[in-house]
PDB file of C-alpha atoms in Angstrom:
ATOM      1  CA  MET P   1     -54.474  51.175  40.165  1.00 52.00           C
ATOM      2  CA  PRO P   2     -52.458  54.047  38.879  1.00 56.00           C
ATOM      3  CA  ASN P   3     -53.392  55.432  34.950  1.00 57.00           C
ATOM      4  CA  SER P   4     -51.093  55.890  32.503  1.00 56.00           C
ATOM      5  CA  SER P   5     -50.212  59.555  33.504  1.00 54.00           C
ATOM      6  CA  GLU P   6     -48.978  58.455  36.836  1.00 55.00           C
ATOM      7  CA  GLN P   7     -46.894  55.775  35.143  1.00 56.00           C
ATOM      8  CA  LEU P   8     -45.180  58.337  33.077  1.00 58.00           C
ATOM      9  CA  ASP P   9     -44.349  60.817  35.802  1.00 65.00           C
ATOM     10  CA  THR P  10     -42.447  57.484  38.122  1.00 75.00           C
ATOM     11  CA  VAL P  11     -40.093  57.172  35.133  1.00 81.00           C
ATOM     12  CA  GLN P  12     -36.484  58.064  35.670  1.00 86.00           C
ATOM     13  CA  VAL P  13     -34.642  58.893  32.956  1.00 90.00           C
ATOM     14  CA  PRO P  14     -30.903  57.381  33.150  1.00 91.00           C
ATOM     15  CA  LYS P  15     -28.239  59.400  33.926  1.00 94.00           C
ATOM     16  CA  TYR P  16     -24.708  58.931  32.107  1.00 95.00           C
ATOM     17  CA  ARG P  17     -21.355  59.650  32.857  1.00 96.00           C
ATOM     18  CA  TYR P  18     -18.054  59.053  30.940  1.00 96.00           C
ATOM     19  CA  TYR P  19     -14.525  58.699  32.612  1.00 96.00           C
ATOM     20  CA  THR P  20     -10.955  57.900  31.087  1.00 96.00           C
ATOM     21  CA  ALA P  21      -8.646  56.153  32.801  1.00 96.00           C
ATOM     22  CA  SER P  22      -5.118  55.378  32.395  1.00 94.00           C
ATOM     23  CA  LEU P  23      -4.398  51.961  30.706  1.00 92.00           C
ATOM     24  CA  LEU P  24      -1.302  51.478  32.565  1.00 90.00           C
ATOM     25  CA  ASP P  25      -2.255  51.467  35.865  1.00 92.00           C
ATOM     26  CA  GLY P  26      -6.429  52.018  35.764  1.00 91.00           C
ATOM     27  CA  SER P  27      -6.451  55.326  37.827  1.00 94.00           C
ATOM     28  CA  VAL P  28      -9.268  57.566  36.309  1.00 95.00           C
ATOM     29  CA  ILE P  29      -7.762  60.656  34.972  1.00 94.00           C
ATOM     30  CA  MET P  30     -11.344  62.391  35.098  1.00 93.00           C
ATOM     31  CA  GLU P  31     -14.886  62.586  34.041  1.00 93.00           C
ATOM     32  CA  VAL P  32     -15.754  64.063  30.352  1.00 91.00           C
ATOM     33  CA  PRO P  33     -19.080  65.819  29.781  1.00 90.00           C
ATOM     34  CA  PHE P  34     -19.690  64.039  26.115  1.00 92.00           C
ATOM     35  CA  GLY P  35     -22.230  65.032  24.146  1.00 91.00           C
ATOM     36  CA  GLY P  36     -23.532  63.206  20.883  1.00 93.00           C
ATOM     37  CA  VAL P  37     -22.482  59.933  22.506  1.00 94.00           C
ATOM     38  CA  SER P  38     -23.266  56.283  20.463  1.00 93.00           C
ATOM     39  CA  TRP P  39     -21.985  53.153  21.973  1.00 91.00           C
ATOM     40  CA  GLU P  40     -22.432  49.571  21.187  1.00 89.00           C
ATOM     41  CA  ARG P  41     -21.542  46.331  22.789  1.00 88.00           C
ATOM     42  CA  LYS P  42     -20.997  43.558  19.885  1.00 84.00           C
ATOM     43  CA  ILE P  43     -20.498  39.743  20.601  1.00 83.00           C
ATOM     44  CA  SER P  44     -18.464  38.611  17.537  1.00 80.00           C
ATOM     45  CA  THR P  45     -16.368  41.794  17.548  1.00 84.00           C
ATOM     46  CA  ALA P  46     -15.373  45.163  19.118  1.00 89.00           C
ATOM     47  CA  GLY P  47     -17.967  47.477  19.985  1.00 90.00           C
ATOM     48  CA  ALA P  48     -17.724  51.098  19.248  1.00 95.00           C
ATOM     49  CA  PHE P  49     -18.379  54.486  21.031  1.00 96.00           C
ATOM     50  CA  SER P  50     -17.895  57.557  19.760  1.00 96.00           C
ATOM     51  CA  GLY P  51     -18.401  61.268  21.009  1.00 95.00           C
ATOM     52  CA  SER P  52     -17.766  64.549  21.058  1.00 94.00           C
ATOM     53  CA  ILE P  53     -17.150  67.562  23.520  1.00 91.00           C
ATOM     54  CA  GLY P  54     -16.911  71.360  23.139  1.00 86.00           C
ATOM     55  CA  ALA P  55     -12.991  72.010  23.232  1.00 74.00           C
ATOM     56  CA  ASP P  56     -11.341  75.716  22.971  1.00 66.00           C
ATOM     57  CA  ILE P  57      -7.717  74.645  23.290  1.00 58.00           C
ATOM     58  CA  THR P  58      -6.808  78.133  24.291  1.00 58.00           C
ATOM     59  CA  GLN P  59      -8.830  77.682  27.463  1.00 59.00           C
ATOM     60  CA  ASP P  60      -8.648  73.963  27.796  1.00 59.00           C
ATOM     61  CA  HIS P  61      -9.582  73.810  31.404  1.00 69.00           C
ATOM     62  CA  PHE P  62     -10.364  69.603  31.158  1.00 70.00           C
ATOM     63  CA  ASP P  63      -6.827  69.022  29.958  1.00 82.00           C
ATOM     64  CA  LEU P  64      -8.385  67.065  27.126  1.00 84.00           C
ATOM     65  CA  TYR P  65      -5.336  66.454  25.477  1.00 85.00           C
ATOM     66  CA  ASN P  66      -3.462  64.341  28.061  1.00 87.00           C
ATOM     67  CA  SER P  67      -6.721  62.683  29.073  1.00 91.00           C
ATOM     68  CA  THR P  68      -7.865  61.005  25.689  1.00 93.00           C
ATOM     69  CA  ILE P  69      -4.467  60.392  24.444  1.00 94.00           C
ATOM     70  CA  PRO P  70      -5.172  56.951  21.792  1.00 95.00           C
ATOM     71  CA  GLY P  71      -3.851  54.011  22.625  1.00 93.00           C
ATOM     72  CA  LYS P  72      -3.057  55.088  26.127  1.00 94.00           C
ATOM     73  CA  THR P  73      -6.165  55.774  27.561  1.00 96.00           C
ATOM     74  CA  ALA P  74      -9.022  53.403  28.498  1.00 96.00           C
ATOM     75  CA  LEU P  75     -12.950  55.104  28.620  1.00 97.00           C
ATOM     76  CA  TYR P  76     -15.852  54.100  30.741  1.00 96.00           C
ATOM     77  CA  VAL P  77     -19.475  54.543  29.936  1.00 96.00           C
ATOM     78  CA  VAL P  78     -21.389  54.270  33.656  1.00 96.00           C
ATOM     79  CA  ARG P  79     -25.277  54.402  33.871  1.00 95.00           C
ATOM     80  CA  ASP P  80     -26.793  55.297  37.002  1.00 95.00           C
ATOM     81  CA  GLU P  81     -23.691  54.264  38.931  1.00 94.00           C
ATOM     82  CA  VAL P  82     -23.406  51.181  36.957  1.00 94.00           C
ATOM     83  CA  CYS P  83     -20.147  50.836  33.997  1.00 94.00           C
ATOM     84  CA  VAL P  84     -22.209  49.349  31.235  1.00 94.00           C
ATOM     85  CA  TRP P  85     -19.084  49.774  28.631  1.00 95.00           C
ATOM     86  CA  GLY P  86     -15.479  49.949  28.557  1.00 94.00           C
ATOM     87  CA  GLY P  87     -12.551  50.138  25.767  1.00 94.00           C
ATOM     88  CA  ILE P  88      -9.751  52.124  24.617  1.00 95.00           C
ATOM     89  CA  ILE P  89      -9.528  55.556  22.944  1.00 96.00           C
ATOM     90  CA  TRP P  90      -8.265  54.457  19.380  1.00 96.00           C
ATOM     91  CA  SER P  91      -8.583  57.966  17.577  1.00 96.00           C
ATOM     92  CA  ARG P  92      -9.137  61.573  18.339  1.00 95.00           C
ATOM     93  CA  ASP P  93      -9.986  64.556  15.825  1.00 94.00           C
ATOM     94  CA  TYR P  94     -10.180  68.178  16.516  1.00 90.00           C
ATOM     95  CA  ASP P  95     -12.246  70.745  14.332  1.00 90.00           C
ATOM     96  CA  ILE P  96     -11.030  73.657  14.284  1.00 88.00           C
ATOM     97  CA  SER P  97     -13.977  75.408  13.186  1.00 90.00           C
ATOM     98  CA  ASN P  98     -16.410  73.845  15.616  1.00 88.00           C
ATOM     99  CA  ARG P  99     -13.729  74.112  18.202  1.00 87.00           C
ATOM    100  CA  THR P 100     -14.767  70.451  19.217  1.00 90.00           C
ATOM    101  CA  LEU P 101     -12.933  67.199  19.824  1.00 92.00           C
ATOM    102  CA  SER P 102     -14.826  63.800  18.940  1.00 95.00           C
ATOM    103  CA  ILE P 103     -13.503  60.856  20.015  1.00 96.00           C
ATOM    104  CA  ASN P 104     -13.798  57.063  18.801  1.00 97.00           C
ATOM    105  CA  ALA P 105     -12.995  53.880  20.803  1.00 96.00           C
ATOM    106  CA  SER P 106     -13.745  50.436  20.842  1.00 95.00           C
ATOM    107  CA  GLU P 107     -14.322  47.847  23.483  1.00 94.00           C
ATOM    108  CA  PHE P 108     -10.897  46.446  25.190  1.00 91.00           C
ATOM    109  CA  THR P 109     -10.996  42.948  22.807  1.00 87.00           C
ATOM    110  CA  SER P 110     -10.142  45.581  19.808  1.00 88.00           C
ATOM    111  CA  TYR P 111      -6.537  45.536  21.391  1.00 85.00           C
ATOM    112  CA  LEU P 112      -6.065  42.224  19.469  1.00 79.00           C
ATOM    113  CA  TYR P 113      -6.608  44.097  16.440  1.00 78.00           C
ATOM    114  CA  HIS P 114      -4.136  46.702  17.283  1.00 75.00           C
ATOM    115  CA  ARG P 115      -1.382  44.531  18.453  1.00 70.00           C
ATOM    116  CA  VAL P 116       1.735  44.426  16.187  1.00 65.00           C
ATOM    117  CA  PHE P 117       4.281  41.670  15.827  1.00 59.00           C
ATOM    118  CA  TRP P 118       7.472  43.236  15.543  1.00 59.00           C
ATOM    119  CA  LYS P 119       9.565  39.185  15.204  1.00 60.00           C
ATOM    120  CA  THR P 120       9.520  37.993  11.617  1.00 61.00           C
ATOM    121  CA  MET P 121       8.857  34.317  11.364  1.00 60.00           C
ATOM    122  CA  THR P 122      11.180  32.309   8.780  1.00 65.00           C
ATOM    123  CA  ILE P 123       8.869  30.249   6.230  1.00 67.00           C
ATOM    124  CA  PRO P 124       8.456  26.725   7.728  1.00 69.00           C
ATOM    125  CA  GLU P 125       9.526  23.457   5.788  1.00 74.00           C
ATOM    126  CA  ALA P 126       7.525  22.052   3.654  1.00 77.00           C
ATOM    127  CA  GLY P 127       4.688  19.377   5.268  1.00 78.00           C
ATOM    128  CA  THR P 128       5.029  21.083   8.359  1.00 78.00           C
ATOM    129  CA  SER P 129       1.848  21.066  10.584  1.00 80.00           C
ATOM    130  CA  VAL P 130      -0.702  23.647  11.280  1.00 77.00           C
ATOM    131  CA  LYS P 131      -0.125  22.533  15.285  1.00 78.00           C
ATOM    132  CA  THR P 132       3.360  22.750  14.701  1.00 79.00           C
ATOM    133  CA  LEU P 133       3.231  26.165  13.264  1.00 75.00           C
ATOM    134  CA  ILE P 134       1.272  27.223  16.264  1.00 77.00           C
ATOM    135  CA  GLU P 135       3.193  25.771  18.998  1.00 79.00           C
ATOM    136  CA  ASN P 136       6.258  27.211  17.608  1.00 75.00           C
ATOM    137  CA  ILE P 137       4.666  30.731  17.406  1.00 72.00           C
ATOM    138  CA  ILE P 138       3.206  30.723  20.934  1.00 75.00           C
ATOM    139  CA  SER P 139       6.627  29.278  21.869  1.00 74.00           C
ATOM    140  CA  SER P 140       8.744  32.018  20.555  1.00 70.00           C
ATOM    141  CA  ALA P 141       6.127  34.708  22.085  1.00 64.00           C
ATOM    142  CA  PHE P 142       7.081  33.408  25.291  1.00 62.00           C
ATOM    143  CA  THR P 143      10.754  33.567  24.591  1.00 59.00           C
ATOM    144  CA  ASP P 144      11.525  36.902  23.109  1.00 49.00           C
TER     145      ASP P 144
END
C-alpha cells in the first residue's frame, strides 16, 4: 500500500489551454496563453470568463486585436484535451500602462441577452390574450 508521499508524487496538475474561434464558421483562430484566468459554469444564467495576457501592441505577434473581437469571437477552455467551457467574447480592455489585454466572455447562452430586436411592435388591442401576443411575436420573427 503506497504511503501519502508516494500518492502526492503521482498527482497530475491539469493543463489548461485557451482557444479563440470564429463565431461565423467555427474555425480556430489561435491558442491564447491567458494568465489570471477565472471561469465558471452556471445553470440559471450564463457563466463568465475573465483572463488577461501581456500584450505589447507594438510587437503583437499573436494578432490579439483580430483574434479577440467582441461579439464575433468564441472562446474555449480546454482542460487536459477536453473542452470544459465555451462562450462568446463580449468585451476587452487594453491597459496601456501595464501592457495587458483583459478579456471578458460569457457562455453561449449569453447571446440571448445581447440580442437586439429591431422591429417595433404595435400595441395590442385591449383584451388580447398573452398566448395570442406571443404567437404574433413568433410569427413576425419568422416572416421578417
